[in-house]
Structure formats: structure tokens, C-alpha cells
Coordinates of C-alpha atoms in Angstrom, one line a residue:
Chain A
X16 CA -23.7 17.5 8.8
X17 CA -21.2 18.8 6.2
X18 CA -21.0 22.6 5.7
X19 CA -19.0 25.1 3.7
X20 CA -16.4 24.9 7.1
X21 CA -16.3 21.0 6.9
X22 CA -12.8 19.7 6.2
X23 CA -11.9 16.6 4.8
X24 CA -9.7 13.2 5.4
X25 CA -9.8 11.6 1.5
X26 CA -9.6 8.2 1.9
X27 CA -8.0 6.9 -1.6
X28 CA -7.5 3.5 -2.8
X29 CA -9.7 1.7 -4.8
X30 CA -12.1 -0.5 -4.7
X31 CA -13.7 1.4 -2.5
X32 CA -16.3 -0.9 -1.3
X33 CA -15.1 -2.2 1.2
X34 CA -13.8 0.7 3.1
X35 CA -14.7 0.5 6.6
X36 CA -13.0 3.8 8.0
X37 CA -16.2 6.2 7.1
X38 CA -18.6 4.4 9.1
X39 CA -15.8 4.4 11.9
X40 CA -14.3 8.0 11.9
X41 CA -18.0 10.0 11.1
X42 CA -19.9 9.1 13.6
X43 CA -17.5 9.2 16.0
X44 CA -16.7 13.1 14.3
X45 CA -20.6 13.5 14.3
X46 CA -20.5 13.1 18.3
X47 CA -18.2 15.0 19.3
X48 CA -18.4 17.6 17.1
X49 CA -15.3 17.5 14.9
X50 CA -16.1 19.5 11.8
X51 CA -14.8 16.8 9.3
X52 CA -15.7 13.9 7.3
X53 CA -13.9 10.7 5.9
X54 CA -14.8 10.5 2.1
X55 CA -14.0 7.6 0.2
X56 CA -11.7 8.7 -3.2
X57 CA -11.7 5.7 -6.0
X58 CA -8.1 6.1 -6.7
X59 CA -6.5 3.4 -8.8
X60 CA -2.6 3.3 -9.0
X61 CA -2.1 5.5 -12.4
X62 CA -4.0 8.3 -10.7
X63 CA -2.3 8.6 -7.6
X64 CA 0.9 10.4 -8.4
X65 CA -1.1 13.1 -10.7
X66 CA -3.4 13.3 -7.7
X67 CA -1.4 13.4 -4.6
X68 CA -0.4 16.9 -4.7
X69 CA -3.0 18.9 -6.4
X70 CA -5.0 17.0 -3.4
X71 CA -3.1 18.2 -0.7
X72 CA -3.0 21.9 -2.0
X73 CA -6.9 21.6 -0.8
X74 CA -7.3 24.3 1.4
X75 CA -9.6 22.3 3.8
X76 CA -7.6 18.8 3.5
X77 CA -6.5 17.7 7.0
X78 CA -5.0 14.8 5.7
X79 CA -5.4 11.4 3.5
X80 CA -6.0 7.7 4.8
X81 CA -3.9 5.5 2.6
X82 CA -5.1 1.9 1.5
X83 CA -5.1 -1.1 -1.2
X84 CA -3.4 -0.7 -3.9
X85 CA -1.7 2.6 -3.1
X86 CA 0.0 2.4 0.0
X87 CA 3.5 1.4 -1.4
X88 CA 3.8 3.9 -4.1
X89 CA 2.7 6.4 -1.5
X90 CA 6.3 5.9 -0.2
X91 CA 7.6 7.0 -3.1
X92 CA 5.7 10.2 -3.5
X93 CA 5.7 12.0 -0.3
X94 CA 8.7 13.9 0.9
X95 CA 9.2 12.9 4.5
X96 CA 8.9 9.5 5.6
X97 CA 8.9 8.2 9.0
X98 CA 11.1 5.4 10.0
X99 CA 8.3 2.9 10.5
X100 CA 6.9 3.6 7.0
X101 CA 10.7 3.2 5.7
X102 CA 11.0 0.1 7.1
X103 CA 7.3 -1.0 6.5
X104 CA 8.4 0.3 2.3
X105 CA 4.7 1.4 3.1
X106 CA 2.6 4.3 4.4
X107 CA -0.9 4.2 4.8
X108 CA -1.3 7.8 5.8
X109 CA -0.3 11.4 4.7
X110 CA -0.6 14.6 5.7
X111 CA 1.0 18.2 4.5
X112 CA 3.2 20.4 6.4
X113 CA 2.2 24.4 6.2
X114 CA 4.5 24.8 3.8
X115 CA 3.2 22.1 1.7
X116 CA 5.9 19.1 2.5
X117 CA 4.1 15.9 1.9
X118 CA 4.8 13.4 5.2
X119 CA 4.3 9.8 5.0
X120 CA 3.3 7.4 7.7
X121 CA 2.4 3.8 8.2
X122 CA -0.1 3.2 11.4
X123 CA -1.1 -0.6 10.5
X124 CA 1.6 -1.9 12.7
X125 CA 1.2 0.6 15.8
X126 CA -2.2 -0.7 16.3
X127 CA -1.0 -4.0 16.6
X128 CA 1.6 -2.8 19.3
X129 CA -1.2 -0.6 21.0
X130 CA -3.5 -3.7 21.2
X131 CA -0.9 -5.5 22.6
X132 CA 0.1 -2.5 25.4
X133 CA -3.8 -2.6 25.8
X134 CA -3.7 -5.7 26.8
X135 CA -0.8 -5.5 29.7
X136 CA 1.6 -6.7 27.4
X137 CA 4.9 -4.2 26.8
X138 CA 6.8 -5.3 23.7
X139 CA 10.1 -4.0 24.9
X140 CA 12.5 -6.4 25.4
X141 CA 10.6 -9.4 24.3
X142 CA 11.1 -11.6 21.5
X143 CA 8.8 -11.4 18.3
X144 CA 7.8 -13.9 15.1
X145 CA 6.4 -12.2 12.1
X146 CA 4.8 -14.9 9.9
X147 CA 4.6 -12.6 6.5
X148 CA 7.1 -9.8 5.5
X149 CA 4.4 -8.2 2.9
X150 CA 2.9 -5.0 3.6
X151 CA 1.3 -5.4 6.8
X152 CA 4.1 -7.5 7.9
X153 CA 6.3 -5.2 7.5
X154 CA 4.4 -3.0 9.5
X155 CA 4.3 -4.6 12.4
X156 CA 7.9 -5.5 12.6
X157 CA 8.9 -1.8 12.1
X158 CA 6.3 -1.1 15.3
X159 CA 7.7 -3.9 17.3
X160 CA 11.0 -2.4 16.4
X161 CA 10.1 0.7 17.7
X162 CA 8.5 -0.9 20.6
X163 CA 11.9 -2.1 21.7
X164 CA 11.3 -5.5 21.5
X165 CA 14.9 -7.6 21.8
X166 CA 14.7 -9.7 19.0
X167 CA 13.2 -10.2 15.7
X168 CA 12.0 -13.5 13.7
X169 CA 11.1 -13.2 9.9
X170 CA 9.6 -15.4 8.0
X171 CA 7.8 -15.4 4.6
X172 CA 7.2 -17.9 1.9
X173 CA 9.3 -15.5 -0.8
X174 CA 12.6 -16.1 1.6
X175 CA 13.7 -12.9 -0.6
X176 CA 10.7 -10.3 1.1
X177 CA 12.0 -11.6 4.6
X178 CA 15.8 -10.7 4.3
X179 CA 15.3 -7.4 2.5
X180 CA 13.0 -6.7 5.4
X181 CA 15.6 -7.7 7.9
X182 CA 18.0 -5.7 6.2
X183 CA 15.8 -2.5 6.3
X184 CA 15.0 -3.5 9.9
X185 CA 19.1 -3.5 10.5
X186 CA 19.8 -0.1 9.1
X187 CA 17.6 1.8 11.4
X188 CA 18.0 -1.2 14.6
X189 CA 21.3 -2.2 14.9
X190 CA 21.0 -3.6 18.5
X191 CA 17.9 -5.7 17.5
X192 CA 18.7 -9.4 17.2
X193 CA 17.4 -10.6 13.6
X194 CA 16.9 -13.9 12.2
X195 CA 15.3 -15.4 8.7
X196 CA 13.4 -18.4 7.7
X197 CA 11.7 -20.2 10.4
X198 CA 8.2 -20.4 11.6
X199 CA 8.7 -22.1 15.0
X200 CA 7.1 -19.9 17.4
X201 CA 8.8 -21.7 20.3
X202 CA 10.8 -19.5 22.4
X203 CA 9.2 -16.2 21.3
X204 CA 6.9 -14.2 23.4
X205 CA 4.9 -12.5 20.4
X206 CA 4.1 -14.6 18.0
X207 CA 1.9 -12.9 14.5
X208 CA 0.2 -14.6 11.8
X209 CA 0.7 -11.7 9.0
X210 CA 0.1 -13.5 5.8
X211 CA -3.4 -14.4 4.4
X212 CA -3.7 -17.7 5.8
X213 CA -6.9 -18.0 7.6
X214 CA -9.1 -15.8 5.3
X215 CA -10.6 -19.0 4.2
X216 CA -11.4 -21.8 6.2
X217 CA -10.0 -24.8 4.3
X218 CA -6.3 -22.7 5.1
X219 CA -3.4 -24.4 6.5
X220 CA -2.4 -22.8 9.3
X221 CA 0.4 -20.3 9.2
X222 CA 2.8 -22.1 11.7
X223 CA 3.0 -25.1 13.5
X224 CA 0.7 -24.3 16.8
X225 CA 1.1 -27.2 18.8
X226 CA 4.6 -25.5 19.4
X227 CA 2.9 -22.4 20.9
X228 CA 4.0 -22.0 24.4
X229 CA 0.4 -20.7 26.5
X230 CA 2.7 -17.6 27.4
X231 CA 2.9 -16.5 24.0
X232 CA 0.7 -13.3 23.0
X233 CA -0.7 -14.6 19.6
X234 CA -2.1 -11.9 17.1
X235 CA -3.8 -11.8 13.8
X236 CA -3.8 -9.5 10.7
X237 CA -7.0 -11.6 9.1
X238 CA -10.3 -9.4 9.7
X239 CA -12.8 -11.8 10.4
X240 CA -15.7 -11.4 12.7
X241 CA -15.0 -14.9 14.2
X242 CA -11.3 -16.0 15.5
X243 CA -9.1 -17.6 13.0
X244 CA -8.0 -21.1 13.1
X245 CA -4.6 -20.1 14.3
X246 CA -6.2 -18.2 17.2
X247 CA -8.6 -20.5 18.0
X248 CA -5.6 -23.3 18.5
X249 CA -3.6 -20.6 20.4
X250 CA -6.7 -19.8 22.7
X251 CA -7.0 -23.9 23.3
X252 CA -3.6 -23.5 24.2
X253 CA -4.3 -21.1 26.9
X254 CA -2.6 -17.7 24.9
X255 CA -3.6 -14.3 25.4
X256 CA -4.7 -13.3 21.2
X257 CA -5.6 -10.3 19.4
X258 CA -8.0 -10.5 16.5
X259 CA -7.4 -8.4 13.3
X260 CA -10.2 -6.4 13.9
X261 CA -8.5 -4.9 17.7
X262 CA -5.7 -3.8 15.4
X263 CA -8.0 -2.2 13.3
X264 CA -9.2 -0.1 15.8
X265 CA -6.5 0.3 18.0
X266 CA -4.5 2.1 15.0
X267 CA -7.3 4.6 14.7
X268 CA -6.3 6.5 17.7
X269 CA -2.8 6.4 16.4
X270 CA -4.2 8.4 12.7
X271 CA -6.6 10.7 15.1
X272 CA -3.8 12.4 17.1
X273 CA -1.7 12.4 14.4
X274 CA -4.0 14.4 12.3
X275 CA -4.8 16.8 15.0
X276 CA -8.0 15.2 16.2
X277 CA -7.3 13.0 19.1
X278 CA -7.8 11.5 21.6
X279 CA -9.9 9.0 21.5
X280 CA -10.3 5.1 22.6
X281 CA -10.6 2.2 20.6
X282 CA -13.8 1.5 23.1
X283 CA -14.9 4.8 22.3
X284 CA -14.5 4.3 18.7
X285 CA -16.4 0.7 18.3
X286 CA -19.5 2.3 20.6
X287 CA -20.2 5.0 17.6
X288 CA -19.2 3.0 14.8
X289 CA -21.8 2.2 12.2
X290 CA -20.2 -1.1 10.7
Chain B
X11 CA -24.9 8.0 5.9
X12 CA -21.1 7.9 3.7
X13 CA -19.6 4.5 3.3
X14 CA -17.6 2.9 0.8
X15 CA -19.8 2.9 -1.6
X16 CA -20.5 6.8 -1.7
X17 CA -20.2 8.9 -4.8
X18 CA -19.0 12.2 -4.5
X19 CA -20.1 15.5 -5.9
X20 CA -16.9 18.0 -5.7
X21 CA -18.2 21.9 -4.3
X22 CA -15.0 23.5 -5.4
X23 CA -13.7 27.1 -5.0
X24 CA -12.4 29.5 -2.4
X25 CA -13.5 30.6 0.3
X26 CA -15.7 27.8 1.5
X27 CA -16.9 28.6 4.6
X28 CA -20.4 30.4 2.7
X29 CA -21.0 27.3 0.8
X30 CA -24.6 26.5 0.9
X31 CA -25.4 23.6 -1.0
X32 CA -24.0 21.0 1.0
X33 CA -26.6 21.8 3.3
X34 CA -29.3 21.2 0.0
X35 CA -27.9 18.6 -1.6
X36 CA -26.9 16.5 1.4
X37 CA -30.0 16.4 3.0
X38 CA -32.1 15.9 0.4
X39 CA -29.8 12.7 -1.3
X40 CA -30.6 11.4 2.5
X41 CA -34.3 11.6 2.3
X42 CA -34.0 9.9 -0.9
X43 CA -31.5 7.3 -0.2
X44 CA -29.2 8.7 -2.6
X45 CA -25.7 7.5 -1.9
X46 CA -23.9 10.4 -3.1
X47 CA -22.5 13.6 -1.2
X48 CA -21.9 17.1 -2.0
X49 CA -18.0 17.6 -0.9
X50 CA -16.7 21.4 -0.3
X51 CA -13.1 21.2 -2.0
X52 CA -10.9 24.8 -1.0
X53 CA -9.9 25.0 -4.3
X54 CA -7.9 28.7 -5.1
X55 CA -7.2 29.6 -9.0
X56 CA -3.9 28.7 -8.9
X57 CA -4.5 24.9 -8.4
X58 CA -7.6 24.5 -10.2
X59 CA -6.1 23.4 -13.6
X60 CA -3.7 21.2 -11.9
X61 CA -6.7 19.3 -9.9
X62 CA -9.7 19.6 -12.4
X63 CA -8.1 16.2 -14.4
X64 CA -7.1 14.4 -11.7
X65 CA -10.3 15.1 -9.8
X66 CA -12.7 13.4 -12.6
X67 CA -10.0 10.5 -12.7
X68 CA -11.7 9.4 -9.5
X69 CA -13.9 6.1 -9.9
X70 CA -16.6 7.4 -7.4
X71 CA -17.2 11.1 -8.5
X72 CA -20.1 11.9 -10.3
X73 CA -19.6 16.3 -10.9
X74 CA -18.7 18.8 -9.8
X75 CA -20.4 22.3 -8.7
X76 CA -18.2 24.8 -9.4
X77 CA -18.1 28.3 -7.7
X78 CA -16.3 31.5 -7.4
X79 CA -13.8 32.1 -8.0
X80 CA -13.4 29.5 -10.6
X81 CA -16.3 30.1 -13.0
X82 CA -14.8 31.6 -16.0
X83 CA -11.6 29.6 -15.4
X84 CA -13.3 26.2 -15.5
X85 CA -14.4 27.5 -19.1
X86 CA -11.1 27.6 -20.7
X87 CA -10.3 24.0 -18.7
X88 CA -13.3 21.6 -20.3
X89 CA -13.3 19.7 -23.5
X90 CA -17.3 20.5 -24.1
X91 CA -18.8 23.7 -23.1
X92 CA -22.3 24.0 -23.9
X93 CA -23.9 26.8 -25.7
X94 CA -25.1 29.1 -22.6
X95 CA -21.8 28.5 -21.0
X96 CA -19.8 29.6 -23.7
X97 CA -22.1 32.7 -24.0
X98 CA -21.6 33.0 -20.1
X99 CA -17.9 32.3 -20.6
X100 CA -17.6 30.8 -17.1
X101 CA -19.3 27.4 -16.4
X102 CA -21.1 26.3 -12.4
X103 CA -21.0 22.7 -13.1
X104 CA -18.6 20.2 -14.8
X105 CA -19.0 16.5 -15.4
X106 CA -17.1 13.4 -17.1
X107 CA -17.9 11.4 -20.5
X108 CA -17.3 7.7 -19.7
X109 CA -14.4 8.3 -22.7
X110 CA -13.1 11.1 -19.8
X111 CA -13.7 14.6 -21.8
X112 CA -14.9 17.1 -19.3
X113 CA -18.6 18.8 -19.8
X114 CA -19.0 22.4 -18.7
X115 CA -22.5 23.6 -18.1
X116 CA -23.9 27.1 -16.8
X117 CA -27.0 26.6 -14.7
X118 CA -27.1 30.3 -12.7
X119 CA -29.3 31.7 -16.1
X120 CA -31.6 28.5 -15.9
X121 CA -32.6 29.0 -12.2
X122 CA -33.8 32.4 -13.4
X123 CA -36.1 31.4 -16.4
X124 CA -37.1 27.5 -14.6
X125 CA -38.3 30.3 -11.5
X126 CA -40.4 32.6 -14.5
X127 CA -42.2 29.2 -16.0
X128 CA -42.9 28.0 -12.6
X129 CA -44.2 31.5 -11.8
X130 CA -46.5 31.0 -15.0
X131 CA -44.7 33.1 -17.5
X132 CA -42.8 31.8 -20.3
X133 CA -39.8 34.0 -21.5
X134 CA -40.6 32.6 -25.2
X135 CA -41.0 35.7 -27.6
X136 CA -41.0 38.3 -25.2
X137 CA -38.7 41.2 -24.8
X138 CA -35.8 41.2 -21.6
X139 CA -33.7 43.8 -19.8
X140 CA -30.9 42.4 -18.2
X141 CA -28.6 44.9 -16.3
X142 CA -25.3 44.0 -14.8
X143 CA -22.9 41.9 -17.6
X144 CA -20.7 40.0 -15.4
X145 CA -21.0 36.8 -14.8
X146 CA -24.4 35.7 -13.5
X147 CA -26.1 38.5 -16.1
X148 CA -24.6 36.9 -18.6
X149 CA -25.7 33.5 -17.7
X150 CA -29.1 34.8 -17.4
X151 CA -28.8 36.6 -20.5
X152 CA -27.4 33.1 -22.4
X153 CA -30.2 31.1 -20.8
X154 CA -33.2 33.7 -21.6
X155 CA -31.9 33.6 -25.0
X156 CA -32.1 30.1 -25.1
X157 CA -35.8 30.1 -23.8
X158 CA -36.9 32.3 -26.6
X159 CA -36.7 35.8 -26.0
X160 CA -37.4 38.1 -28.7
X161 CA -35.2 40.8 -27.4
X162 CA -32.8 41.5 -25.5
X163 CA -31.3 44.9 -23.9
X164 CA -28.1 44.8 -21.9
X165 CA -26.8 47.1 -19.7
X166 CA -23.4 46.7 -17.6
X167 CA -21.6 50.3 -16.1
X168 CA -18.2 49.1 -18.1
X169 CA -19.9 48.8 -22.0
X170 CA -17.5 46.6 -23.3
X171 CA -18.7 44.4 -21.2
X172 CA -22.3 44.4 -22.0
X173 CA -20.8 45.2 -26.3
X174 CA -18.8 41.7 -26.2
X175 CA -22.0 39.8 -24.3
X176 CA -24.3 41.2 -26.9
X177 CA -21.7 39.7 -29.3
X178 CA -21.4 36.4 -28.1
X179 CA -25.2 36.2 -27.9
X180 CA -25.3 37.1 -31.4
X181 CA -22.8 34.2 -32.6
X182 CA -25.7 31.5 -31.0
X183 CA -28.7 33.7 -31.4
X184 CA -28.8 35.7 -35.0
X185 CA -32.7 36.3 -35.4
X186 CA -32.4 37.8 -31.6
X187 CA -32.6 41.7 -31.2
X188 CA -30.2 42.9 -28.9
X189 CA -29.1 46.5 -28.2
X190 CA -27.4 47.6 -25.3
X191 CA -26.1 51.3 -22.9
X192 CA -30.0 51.6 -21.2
X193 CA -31.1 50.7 -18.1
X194 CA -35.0 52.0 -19.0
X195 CA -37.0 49.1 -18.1
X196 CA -39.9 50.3 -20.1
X197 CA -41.3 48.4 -22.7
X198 CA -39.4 45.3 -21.0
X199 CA -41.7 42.6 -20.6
X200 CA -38.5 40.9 -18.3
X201 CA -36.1 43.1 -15.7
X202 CA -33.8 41.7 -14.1
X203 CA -31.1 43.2 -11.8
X204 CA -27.4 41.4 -12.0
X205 CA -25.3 43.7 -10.4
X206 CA -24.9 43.6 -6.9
X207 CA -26.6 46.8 -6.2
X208 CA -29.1 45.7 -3.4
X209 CA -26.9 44.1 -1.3
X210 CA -26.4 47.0 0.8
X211 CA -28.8 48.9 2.4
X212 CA -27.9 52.0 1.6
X213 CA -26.8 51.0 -2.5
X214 CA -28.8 53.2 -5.3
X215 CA -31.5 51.2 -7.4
X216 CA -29.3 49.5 -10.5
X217 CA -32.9 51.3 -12.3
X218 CA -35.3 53.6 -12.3
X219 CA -38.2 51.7 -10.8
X220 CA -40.7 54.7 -11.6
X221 CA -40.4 53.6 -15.2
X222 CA -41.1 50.2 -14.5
X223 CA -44.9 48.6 -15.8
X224 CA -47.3 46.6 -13.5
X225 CA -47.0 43.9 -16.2
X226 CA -43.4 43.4 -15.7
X227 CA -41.4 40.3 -14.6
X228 CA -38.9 41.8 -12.0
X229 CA -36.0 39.4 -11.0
X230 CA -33.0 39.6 -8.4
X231 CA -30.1 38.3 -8.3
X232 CA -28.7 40.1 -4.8
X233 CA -29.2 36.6 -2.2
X234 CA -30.6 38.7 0.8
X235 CA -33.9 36.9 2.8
X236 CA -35.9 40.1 2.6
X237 CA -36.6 41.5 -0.7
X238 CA -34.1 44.2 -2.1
X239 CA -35.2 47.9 -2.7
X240 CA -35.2 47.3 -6.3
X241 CA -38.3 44.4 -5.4
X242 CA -39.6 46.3 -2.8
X243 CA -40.4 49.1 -5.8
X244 CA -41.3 46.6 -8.2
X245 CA -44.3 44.9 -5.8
X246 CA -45.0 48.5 -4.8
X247 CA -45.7 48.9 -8.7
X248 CA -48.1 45.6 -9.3
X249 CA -44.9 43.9 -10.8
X250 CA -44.5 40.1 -10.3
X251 CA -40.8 39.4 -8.7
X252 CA -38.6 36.3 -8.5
X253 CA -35.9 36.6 -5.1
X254 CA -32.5 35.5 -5.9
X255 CA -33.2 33.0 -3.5
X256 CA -35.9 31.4 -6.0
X257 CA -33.4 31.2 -8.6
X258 CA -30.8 29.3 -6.6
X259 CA -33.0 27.0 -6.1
X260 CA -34.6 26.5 -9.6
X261 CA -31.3 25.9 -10.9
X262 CA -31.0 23.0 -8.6
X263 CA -33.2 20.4 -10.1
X264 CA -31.1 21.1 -13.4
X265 CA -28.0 20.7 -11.8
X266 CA -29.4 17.2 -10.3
X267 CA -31.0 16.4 -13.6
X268 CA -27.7 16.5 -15.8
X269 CA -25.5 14.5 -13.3
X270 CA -28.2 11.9 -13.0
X271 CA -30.2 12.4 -9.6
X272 CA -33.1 14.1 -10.7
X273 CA -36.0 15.0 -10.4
X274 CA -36.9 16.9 -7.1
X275 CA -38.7 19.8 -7.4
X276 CA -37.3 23.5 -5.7
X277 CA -40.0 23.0 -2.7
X278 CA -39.1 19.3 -2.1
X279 CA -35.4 20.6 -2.0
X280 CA -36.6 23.4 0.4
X281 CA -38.5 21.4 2.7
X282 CA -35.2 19.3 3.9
X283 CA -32.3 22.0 3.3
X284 CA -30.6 22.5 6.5
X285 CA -29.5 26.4 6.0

């Protein structure tokens, strides 16, 4: 029940339609009594750098989730920006300090890691394939990165997004191993299908999966209710997957405890959710 | 139940934590399957003119309610101001023209006269004392002058104030008789107290009820559940009263009606608030 004392997490980006985070993060608020509420903010791109700042001199703004097609000029207009949203060239989320410094981070990635930890699998020191240096590629390289993982493979059909990535990657990772330009997923212990590929079912799949070794934890960026082609060839293969939708709520945690509002589970977020 | 597809309604000013309307609004869109909300927004003079733009730039946001202490300020920030604001000079609502120019209304002065017809007495043609020139007796004033009135006597303790209403009415209103410096309330078929005399228990009467007639309309301003000492006299006298509770929420079905989610009627609104 909003009040006068209710604070608020905007949720810009637009269209806003789609935007699953109010039916997540309200209810789960609504339980546990967490005097805030997610609204969704219709913010196209020419807006947002009018908006940002007026918006965050709210004086009951906690903080703003970040989405389509904002979350790269974000990057540009906050003041701090965390090492995984430098990398990533993205942030999906924002917050102000006290004294009104705008901090920019980028959580899509650290749900995919989270998942993954979830799952018994620790990143660190294992070798990675990222299959899609756009935004949510990025991402998850700068998380695996800051997992610890030992090396990194980049691969993305503009050959040009992949090495500026590795380049960023390099800057802030010196001791990570980096490579360019192959989708063979043999050899690597995380393999992740970051493009589009599999939103539609006639899609060629992102890499070759007959070279899957069953070892390999497989995971997915495409939300869809039902695995993916790709998944459903690494499950036949015997791989331990995560769907899209586990990194979707995995990263929610991640937001919560950096806005001040945690902790809370992934399990305990799906049980309240109203999707 | 906000989703992605909510509109919002902005409740801005400073300090929030006394905002009632969320607690009107909110439950009554529910019952109606309305998918808007009413949003408090801490907003504090200093950023208002930087945010009111920006703010009606959104794709989902249908108006905003606008409270202290932004009133008079919101006046000097639209490109429309209707009459009775710009008598009021302060405006409680704000919305946008598809073409983007801002619309500044005053409802506080319509809660007042829609509570009079609704108590069976039309202001049209008969003669008003309003007594307190800030901002809610001017609305009043700018509103009973738009219903009709024949006359109108204004009282505030600074005179300027109540001299430069009186002007201002007389731009709008020529053929209206105005005079101003009494608080007598005789010979006023309409009284109505808007100063905040009444809030406290131990305040002096803003009138001399003894001189009030049985036939008189007595209205309140002061938002107390019990009726004031001023009312108290006035029902002691015969005289029919109107709370300031009953004008805030008479002015709601305007307010609803003018961003495009009307009608409801001040009971229905009752019957669901959660205050």
C-alpha cells in the first residue's frame, strides 16, 4: 500500500510493457514490509540525460533500475562507475550518494555468475566462452572476470564489438588469458550463448554443440519459459544449464542489497512474484 | 497491482510523509481496475523547475497532483493556467497537451462549492465571505466566483493580501461586487473560514460567530476529524456547515475528471480510501 512514507525505485526505459521487475520486487516489498515500490518510468533516450538528475534529487528516490534503450548512455551520465559496468560500457542500475554523486552499476552479468555459484559451480579459475560481446555480453564477461575465472573466449559476429571488449577486459585484468573469434566451446568449462539466437525457433544455433563437452556449465541470456535449442542439445549432452530466466532472478538479490534492501533469495523472490 | 503497463500520477512536494491521497486514489483505481497510481515524489522548491519538464516527458504519466510547497511556484512554471488558477496564483494539479504544453488547474476552491451543490445550495447569485487570502481562500474565492456569486467580501489579517485578491478577481469577474477589511459575516449568505485559525484548540474564532445567521452556509477549511470551534458555533446557530474534510474530497472527482478517470463520486472514493 503506497503512502506519503513510500519510497521509490523508478524503473526507466521504454517500452515499458514488458517490464517484469514490478510484479517481482512489490510483492516481495508487500511481504515483508519494505516501504517501497518499483514504478515503471516511460523514458525514451532524448529524455534521459534531462531526467537523470532532477530524478535523483527526489527526496524519497532509493535508486533507479536501468533497462532497454537506456542502459549504455546511463554510462555516460553518472559519475562513478564500477569496474563491471566499465567493462560491460553498460549499467543497468543507479543510485545517489548523500551528497548527490550519481553511481552506476551493471548487475545483468552477476546474476549469471550467482546462478552459476548456486549451482556448485565456482567460476574462479575456469575457462569461459561468451558467444555475444553486446550489452549483456559484455556483462557477463566483466562478472566472470571478477569471478576470477582463468581465461576468457570472445566471440561475436561484429569481430570489432569482441576485441574492443577484450581490450576493456585487459585494462582492468591483466592476468586474465583473452582470446577473439572462435565459437568452439571445446575445452572451456563455461560456455554462454549471449546473442539473440534462440528467441525464435527456426534460429541456428549460436555454436556448434556437438563439440560441448557434458562437463561444460552451459547458460543462456534468451528468456523463454521453455529451454532453448542450445540448452536443450547441451542437456542431451549431459551439461549442467542455466536458463535466462535463473539469471534474471538471481541478479535481483544482487540490486536488493545494493540498494539497501537485502537479503533476499532468488527462491524467495520467484514464490511472491506475480509474473 | 503495478506492472509495466501502469500510468503514473506524480504527488509532488515536500514533506511527504502526510500525503493522503495515495491512500484515495490508489485504492479506489484498484476497485475500478484502473491501471494507473498515485506516486508521492519529495520534490523541494529548488528542484521543481528543473523536474516539472522532464517529469511530463514520461510516456506513462498521466498528471500530476501538486502540493505544498509548490502551489504558487507551479503557477509561474505552466504554459496554460486556467482562470481560477491564475486568480489563485498557485495551481494543485498539472497535466500535458499531446503537443507537450503544461496545463495548470486549481481544484482546492472547487471541492468547496462541488460540497455546497451537493449539500443543496448553489453559490449562483448569492453573496460570500471568505476570510483568510492565502492560498486555499483564494482558490475558494476564484472558484465561488466562477459559480456565480453575486458578492464577494474578503478578509485576510495582511490587507494587501486580501486588496490584490480582490484585484485579480476583478480582471476575470467585472460585474462581481467585491469589497474587502470585514470579517462580519452578516448579511453573508456564504462564510467560510481559510485561515488556519481552528487548528488549535486553544486558537481565537477567525469571526464573530454571534453575528452569524441560521441561514448561512458555514465552510472550513482547518482538516481536523471533529468539527472546529468556528463549526461547532455555526451548528450551535442553525447554520448548515461543510468540514474541510468534505471539500478535499469534492475536489477529487474533478481532479479525476480532468486527467481522464472520472467519474466517482466523494462517497464511492470514501468507502475504499485506506486513511
Amino acid at each position: 500500500m503506497i503512502s506519503g512514507t513510500t519510497s521509490l525505485i523508478a524503473h526507466v526505459g521504454y517500452p515499458t510493457a514488458g517490464f517484469r521487475s514490478p510484479r517481482i520486487y512489490n510483492p516481495w516489498f508487500a511481504q515483508q514490509g519494505i516501504d517501497a515500490v518499483v514504478m515503471p518510468m516511460g523514458v525514451e533516450r532524448p529524455l534521459w540525460p534531462d531526467l537523470i538528475r532532477p530524478l535523483f534529487r527526489l527526496r524519497n528516490i532509493i535508486g533507479a533500475l536501468v533497462t532497454m534503450p537506456l542502459k549504455v548512455d546511463t554510462a555516460a551520465l553518472v559519475d562513478d562507475l564500477s569496474v563491471t559496468a566499465r567493462i560491460a560500457g553498460a549499467c543497468n542500475a543507479v543510485r545517489a550518494t548523500p551528497e548527490g554523486r550519481l553511481q552506476g552499476e551493471m548487475f545483468d552479468g552477476e546474476g549469471f555468475v550467482a546462478g552459476m555459484r548456486r549451482a556448485g559451480r565456482d567460476p574462479a579459475g575456469l575457462r569461459a566462452l561468451v558467444v555475444g560481446a553486446g550489452g549483456v555480453g559484455s556483462a557477463i564477461a566483466a562478472s566472470l572476470a571478477r569471478a576470477g575465472v582463468a581465461a576468457l573466449a570472445l566471440h561475436d559476429v561484429n569481430a570489432g564489438a569482441a576485441e574492443a571488449l577484450a581490450a576493456r577486459l585487459r585494462q582492468h585484468y591483466p592476468a586474465l588469458a583473452l582470446s577473439t573469434g572462435s565459437t568452439d566451446p571445446a575445452g572451456h568449462d563455461i560456455v554462454v550463448n549471449a546473442t539473440p539466437l534462440g528467441m525464435n525457433e527456426g534460429d541456428p544455433l549460436p555454436l556448434d554443440a556437438t563439440l560441448l563437452a557434458p562437463t561444460s556449465f552451459v547458460g543462456e541470456v534468451v528468456l523463454r519459459q521453455e529451454p532453448t535449442p542450445l540448452l536443450r542439445a547441451a542437456i542431451a549432452r549431459g551439461c549442467q544449464v542455466q536458463q535466462g530466466e535463473d539469471m534474471l532472478f538471481e541478479q535481483i538479490p544482487a540490486y536488493l542489497a545494493w540498494f539497501g534492501l537485502g537479503p533476499a533469495t532468488p527462491a524467495q523472490l520467484r514464490a511472491v512474484a506475480q509474473l
